[in-house]
Coordinates of C-alpha atoms in Angstrom, one line a residue:
M1 CA -0.1 -0.1 -0.2
K2 CA 1.0 3.7 -0.6
T3 CA 1.4 6.0 2.0
T4 CA 0.9 9.9 2.6
R5 CA 3.7 12.0 3.9
F6 CA 1.4 12.4 7.1
H7 CA 1.6 8.7 7.5
A8 CA 4.3 8.7 10.6
I9 CA 2.2 11.3 12.2
H10 CA -0.9 9.3 12.3
N11 CA 0.9 6.4 13.8
E12 CA 2.4 8.8 16.5
L13 CA -1.0 9.8 17.3
G14 CA -2.3 6.3 17.6
A15 CA -4.9 6.3 14.5
K16 CA -6.2 3.0 13.4
M17 CA -5.3 2.6 9.8
V18 CA -6.8 0.7 7.1
S19 CA -6.5 -0.1 3.4
F20 CA -8.5 2.7 1.6
A21 CA -8.0 3.6 -2.4
G22 CA -4.6 2.0 -2.5
Y23 CA -3.2 4.0 0.6
E24 CA -2.9 3.3 4.4
M25 CA -5.2 5.9 5.7
P26 CA -6.5 6.6 9.3
I27 CA -10.0 5.8 9.6
Q28 CA -10.4 7.2 13.3
Y29 CA -8.0 8.5 16.2
P30 CA -8.3 7.1 19.7
K31 CA -10.9 9.4 20.9
G32 CA -13.2 7.9 18.1
I33 CA -15.6 8.7 15.2
I34 CA -18.3 10.5 17.2
A35 CA -16.2 12.6 19.0
E36 CA -14.4 13.4 15.4
H37 CA -17.7 14.2 13.9
N38 CA -18.7 16.5 16.7
V39 CA -15.5 18.4 16.6
V40 CA -15.9 19.0 13.0
R41 CA -19.6 20.3 13.9
T42 CA -18.5 22.7 16.3
A43 CA -14.8 23.4 16.4
V44 CA -12.3 22.3 13.9
G45 CA -11.0 19.0 12.5
V46 CA -8.2 18.4 10.2
F47 CA -8.2 15.2 7.5
D48 CA -5.4 13.8 5.5
V49 CA -7.0 13.7 1.9
S50 CA -3.7 13.4 0.0
H51 CA -5.0 10.1 -1.5
M52 CA -7.1 12.3 -3.6
G53 CA -6.1 12.7 -7.3
E54 CA -4.9 15.7 -9.1
F55 CA -4.5 16.0 -13.0
E56 CA -3.0 19.1 -14.5
V57 CA -4.7 20.1 -17.8
V58 CA -2.6 22.5 -20.0
G59 CA -3.0 23.6 -23.7
S60 CA -5.1 25.7 -26.1
D61 CA -7.7 23.0 -26.2
A62 CA -7.8 22.7 -22.4
L63 CA -11.3 24.4 -22.0
N64 CA -12.6 22.2 -25.0
F65 CA -11.2 19.1 -23.2
V66 CA -12.9 20.0 -20.1
Q67 CA -16.2 20.8 -21.7
K68 CA -16.2 17.4 -23.5
I69 CA -15.4 15.1 -20.4
T70 CA -17.5 16.7 -17.8
V71 CA -21.2 17.8 -17.7
N72 CA -20.9 21.1 -15.8
D73 CA -20.0 24.2 -18.1
A74 CA -16.7 25.0 -17.5
S75 CA -16.7 28.0 -19.9
K76 CA -18.4 30.0 -17.1
L77 CA -15.3 29.5 -14.5
V78 CA -13.2 32.4 -13.7
K79 CA -9.7 32.2 -12.5
G80 CA -9.7 31.3 -8.9
Q81 CA -12.8 29.6 -9.2
V82 CA -13.8 25.8 -8.5
Q83 CA -16.6 23.9 -9.8
Y84 CA -18.1 20.6 -8.9
S85 CA -18.9 18.4 -11.6
A86 CA -18.9 14.7 -12.9
M87 CA -17.4 13.0 -15.8
C88 CA -20.0 10.6 -17.8
L89 CA -19.3 7.6 -20.5
E90 CA -21.1 7.7 -23.6
H91 CA -24.4 5.9 -22.2
G92 CA -24.8 8.6 -19.4
G93 CA -23.0 6.5 -16.5
I94 CA -20.7 8.4 -14.2
V95 CA -17.1 7.8 -14.7
D96 CA -16.5 10.0 -11.4
D97 CA -17.2 13.2 -9.6
L98 CA -14.7 15.7 -9.3
L99 CA -13.7 19.2 -8.8
V100 CA -12.6 21.5 -11.7
Y101 CA -10.2 24.3 -10.5
C102 CA -9.5 27.0 -13.3
I103 CA -5.8 28.3 -13.0
E104 CA -6.2 30.1 -16.4
P105 CA -9.5 30.4 -18.2
G106 CA -9.3 28.6 -21.5
T107 CA -5.6 27.1 -21.3
T108 CA -5.2 25.8 -17.6
Y109 CA -7.2 23.7 -15.0
M110 CA -6.6 21.1 -12.4
L111 CA -9.1 18.2 -12.0
V112 CA -9.2 16.7 -8.4
V113 CA -10.9 13.1 -8.6
N114 CA -11.7 10.4 -6.1
G115 CA -8.5 8.5 -4.7
A116 CA -10.2 5.2 -5.6
N117 CA -10.6 6.0 -9.2
I118 CA -7.2 7.7 -10.4
E119 CA -5.9 4.9 -12.6
K120 CA -9.5 4.7 -14.4
D121 CA -10.0 8.4 -14.6
W122 CA -6.6 9.2 -15.9
N123 CA -7.1 6.6 -18.6
W124 CA -10.1 8.2 -19.6
C125 CA -8.9 11.4 -19.7
V126 CA -5.8 10.2 -21.9
K127 CA -8.3 8.8 -24.4
N128 CA -10.7 11.6 -24.7
A129 CA -7.5 14.1 -25.0
E130 CA -6.5 12.2 -28.3
G131 CA -6.2 14.7 -31.2
M132 CA -6.4 17.7 -28.8
D133 CA -3.7 20.4 -28.4
V134 CA -3.7 19.5 -24.6
K135 CA -1.2 18.2 -21.9
L136 CA -2.1 16.2 -19.3
T137 CA 0.1 15.6 -16.3
D138 CA -0.6 13.1 -13.4
A139 CA 0.7 15.2 -10.4
T140 CA -1.3 13.1 -7.6
D141 CA 2.2 12.0 -6.0
D142 CA 3.4 15.6 -5.9
Y143 CA 0.6 17.1 -3.8
N144 CA -0.1 16.9 -0.1
L145 CA -3.8 17.7 0.7
L146 CA -5.2 18.7 4.2
A147 CA -9.0 19.2 4.8
V148 CA -9.2 21.8 7.4
Q149 CA -13.0 21.6 8.4
G150 CA -15.5 23.4 11.2
P151 CA -16.7 26.7 12.2
K152 CA -13.2 27.7 13.4
S153 CA -11.4 26.6 10.7
R154 CA -11.1 30.2 9.5
E155 CA -9.9 31.8 12.4
T156 CA -7.3 28.9 12.9
L157 CA -5.9 29.3 9.1
Q158 CA -6.0 33.1 9.3
K159 CA -3.3 32.9 12.0
L160 CA -0.9 31.2 9.7
T161 CA -1.4 33.4 6.3
K162 CA -1.2 37.0 5.3
E163 CA -3.5 36.2 2.7
D164 CA -7.2 37.2 3.4
I165 CA -9.2 34.4 3.5
S166 CA -12.7 35.8 4.9
E167 CA -15.7 35.1 3.1
E168 CA -16.0 38.3 1.1
V169 CA -12.6 37.5 -0.3
L170 CA -12.4 33.8 -0.7
P171 CA -16.0 32.5 -0.7
F172 CA -17.3 29.3 -1.1
Y173 CA -15.9 27.3 -4.0
H174 CA -13.1 29.8 -4.4
Y175 CA -9.2 29.3 -4.0
K176 CA -6.1 31.5 -4.0
F177 CA -2.5 30.8 -4.0
G178 CA -0.3 32.1 -1.2
E179 CA 2.0 31.4 1.7
L180 CA 0.5 29.6 4.7
A181 CA 2.4 28.3 7.6
G182 CA 5.6 29.4 5.5
V183 CA 4.7 27.1 2.5
E184 CA 3.5 28.1 -0.9
M185 CA 0.2 26.3 -1.3
C186 CA -3.4 26.6 -3.1
I187 CA -5.7 27.6 -0.2
S188 CA -8.9 26.5 -1.1
R189 CA -12.6 27.1 0.3
T190 CA -13.9 23.9 -0.2
G191 CA -14.7 20.6 1.5
Y192 CA -17.1 17.6 2.0
T193 CA -18.4 18.1 5.4
G194 CA -20.9 20.7 4.9
E195 CA -19.1 23.1 7.5
L196 CA -16.9 26.0 6.9
G197 CA -13.7 24.6 5.8
Y198 CA -10.4 24.8 3.6
E199 CA -8.5 22.3 1.6
L200 CA -4.7 22.9 1.5
Y201 CA -2.7 21.8 -1.5
F202 CA 1.0 22.1 -1.3
R203 CA 4.1 20.1 -2.6
G204 CA 7.2 19.3 -0.4
D205 CA 8.7 16.0 1.7
E206 CA 7.8 14.5 4.8
E207 CA 9.2 17.5 6.6
T208 CA 7.3 20.2 4.8
A209 CA 4.1 17.8 5.5
R210 CA 5.0 17.8 9.1
K211 CA 5.7 21.6 9.3
V212 CA 2.2 22.5 8.0
W213 CA 0.4 20.0 10.2
E214 CA 2.1 20.9 13.3
S215 CA 1.6 24.7 12.5
V216 CA -2.1 24.1 12.1
F217 CA -2.6 22.3 15.4
E218 CA -0.8 25.1 17.2
A219 CA -3.2 27.5 15.3
G220 CA -6.1 25.6 16.3
K221 CA -5.2 24.9 19.8
E222 CA -7.3 27.4 21.5
F223 CA -10.2 25.8 19.6
G224 CA -9.8 22.2 20.5
I225 CA -8.8 21.3 17.4
E226 CA -8.3 17.4 16.6
P227 CA -7.3 14.9 14.1
T228 CA -10.2 13.6 12.1
G229 CA -10.2 10.3 10.1
L230 CA -12.1 8.6 7.1
G231 CA -14.9 7.3 9.5
C232 CA -16.5 10.7 10.4
R233 CA -15.4 12.1 7.1
D234 CA -18.2 9.6 6.0
T235 CA -21.0 10.5 8.7
L236 CA -20.4 13.9 8.2
R237 CA -21.0 13.9 4.2
M238 CA -24.0 11.6 4.8
E239 CA -25.8 14.0 7.3
K240 CA -25.3 16.5 4.4
A241 CA -26.4 13.9 1.6
Y242 CA -23.4 14.3 -0.3
M243 CA -22.6 11.6 -3.0
L244 CA -20.2 8.8 -2.4
Y245 CA -18.6 7.6 -5.6
G246 CA -18.9 3.6 -5.9
N247 CA -22.2 3.9 -3.5
D248 CA -24.8 6.4 -4.6
I249 CA -23.2 7.1 -8.0
T250 CA -21.5 4.7 -10.3
E251 CA -21.1 4.0 -14.0
E252 CA -24.7 2.2 -13.9
T253 CA -26.0 5.6 -12.6
N254 CA -26.9 8.5 -14.5
P255 CA -26.5 12.3 -13.1
L256 CA -30.2 13.0 -13.5
E257 CA -31.6 10.0 -11.6
A258 CA -28.8 10.9 -8.9
G259 CA -30.0 14.1 -8.3
L260 CA -27.2 15.8 -10.1
G261 CA -29.2 17.5 -12.7
W262 CA -28.1 21.0 -11.1
I263 CA -24.5 20.2 -12.3
T264 CA -25.6 18.8 -15.7
K265 CA -25.8 21.8 -18.1
L266 CA -27.2 20.0 -21.1
A267 CA -27.4 23.7 -22.8
K268 CA -23.8 24.1 -23.2
G269 CA -23.4 21.6 -26.2
E270 CA -22.4 18.4 -26.8
F271 CA -20.4 16.2 -24.2
N272 CA -19.9 12.7 -23.4
G273 CA -23.3 11.2 -22.7
S274 CA -25.3 14.4 -23.6
D275 CA -27.3 12.6 -26.1
V276 CA -28.5 10.0 -23.9
L277 CA -28.9 12.6 -20.9
N278 CA -30.9 14.9 -23.0
K279 CA -33.3 11.9 -24.0
V280 CA -33.3 10.7 -20.0
K281 CA -34.5 14.5 -19.1
A282 CA -37.3 14.6 -21.7
E283 CA -38.6 11.4 -20.8
N284 CA -37.8 11.6 -16.9
P285 CA -35.6 9.1 -15.2
S286 CA -36.9 5.6 -14.2
R287 CA -35.8 6.0 -10.7
R288 CA -34.4 8.8 -8.3
L289 CA -31.9 8.9 -5.4
V290 CA -33.7 9.9 -2.4
G291 CA -32.8 10.3 1.3
F292 CA -34.7 8.4 4.1
I293 CA -34.7 8.7 7.8
S294 CA -35.8 5.9 10.6
D295 CA -37.0 5.8 14.2
A296 CA -35.9 2.1 14.1
E297 CA -33.7 1.2 17.1
R298 CA -30.9 -1.1 16.8
F299 CA -30.6 -0.7 12.9
I300 CA -28.2 1.0 10.6
P301 CA -29.0 0.9 6.8
R302 CA -26.0 -0.4 4.4
S303 CA -25.3 -0.6 0.9
H304 CA -27.5 -3.0 -1.1
Y305 CA -30.3 -3.4 1.7
K306 CA -33.4 -3.8 -0.4
I307 CA -36.0 -1.0 -0.1
F308 CA -39.9 -2.0 -0.1
I309 CA -42.9 0.1 -0.8
D310 CA -46.5 -1.0 -0.1
G311 CA -44.9 -4.7 0.5
V312 CA -43.1 -4.8 -3.1
E313 CA -39.4 -4.4 -3.4
A314 CA -38.7 -1.1 -5.4
G315 CA -35.1 -0.3 -4.8
F316 CA -32.1 -0.4 -2.8
V317 CA -29.9 1.6 -0.2
T318 CA -26.8 3.0 -1.5
S319 CA -25.4 4.5 1.7
G320 CA -26.3 4.6 5.2
N321 CA -25.3 5.5 8.9
L322 CA -26.3 6.4 12.4
S323 CA -26.6 10.4 12.3
P324 CA -24.5 11.6 15.4
T325 CA -26.1 15.0 15.3
L326 CA -29.9 13.2 14.9
G327 CA -29.2 10.0 17.0
K328 CA -31.1 8.3 14.1
P329 CA -30.3 6.1 11.1
I330 CA -30.4 8.0 8.0
G331 CA -29.6 6.8 4.3
L332 CA -29.8 7.2 0.4
G333 CA -31.3 5.0 -1.9
Y334 CA -32.8 4.6 -5.4
V335 CA -36.8 4.2 -5.7
P336 CA -38.8 4.5 -8.9
W337 CA -39.4 8.0 -9.8
D338 CA -43.1 8.2 -8.9
K339 CA -42.4 7.0 -5.6
K340 CA -39.5 9.7 -4.6
S341 CA -42.0 12.3 -2.8
E342 CA -41.3 13.2 0.7
G343 CA -43.3 11.4 3.2
T344 CA -43.5 8.3 1.1
K345 CA -43.3 5.7 3.8
I346 CA -40.9 2.6 2.7
E347 CA -39.4 -0.4 4.7
I348 CA -35.7 -1.5 4.4
E349 CA -35.1 -5.4 4.9
A350 CA -32.2 -6.1 7.0
R351 CA -30.9 -9.2 8.6
G352 CA -34.2 -11.0 7.9
K353 CA -36.3 -8.1 9.5
M354 CA -38.2 -5.1 8.2
F355 CA -37.5 -1.6 9.5
P356 CA -39.8 1.3 8.7
A357 CA -38.4 4.5 7.3
E358 CA -39.6 7.5 5.4
I359 CA -38.5 9.5 2.4
V360 CA -37.4 13.1 3.6
K361 CA -36.0 16.4 1.8
M362 CA -32.1 16.4 1.9
P363 CA -29.8 17.4 3.5
F364 CA -30.6 15.6 6.6
V365 CA -28.8 18.3 9.0
K366 CA -28.9 22.0 7.6

């Protein structure tokens, strides 16, 4: 397994390490997932997410390339802006969801993809770049990436940089280059927790990584900063109903049925899968990803559990967990398009038993 440049630090802190996306990564630290979840919701936590992939896209056809492989409209991006998007196959299935960073409009972009999909995504990008004036670089191994998340994240990081990272100057889904903790980096106002947060992209060896880590923790000491692992990253994203690739979205699901119509800009012109997606939109998808909540005790919805409506099997769970904030089981799953309304009563089969639940408006936690 590969390791990030924070690996020694995780071990020093007593993290429970697991295999994830080809890396040995911390799933939790000694205080546990619930404590880590709560510190991100109330103060500030730090995630090592250096397993994510970074592809640099440069050339006169850079924008045409990004427009071809992503569903969102990258032509709207200005320098310093970030866009949530997805890549689709010709049949409309999702290759991956990703972030598009606009470095120089038209000619220079960075794509940030899921760690588990780096090889697949890279091969897909290379295939789609054929015949275009564009240079692709897989810079994944060059970058360290920390996600500093929580209501106290701005106060923590502002101590370490002369750059103004206030909401007025650096709003959600924007970034700037600057020095933080004495290291040049991309300071990005992004994250996957639903809280105020930043993601720090920087190059450097283990010594540089340790310097940034220790500086961030010293700055956040007064706020009760804690290291946070992949376990609470999942519970945090679940409460906000954020997609997890491989569960909620796959090559067998399209953006419209997954509730990602808001990033699917069919009016921008042709792109991979656009013909199919235009037809799906005209006819409505056959199913829809919905959120549900349950009052059942001793029940956690898990991927592939069957969903029943009026006693008939109607769909399946894609993700689920016990919400630390609500104290109740929550989940995502696909049901028929005409059964997606809020308030619809469903049952979920688990361990040979039926557990009642109800389709609700997302996100689960505001």
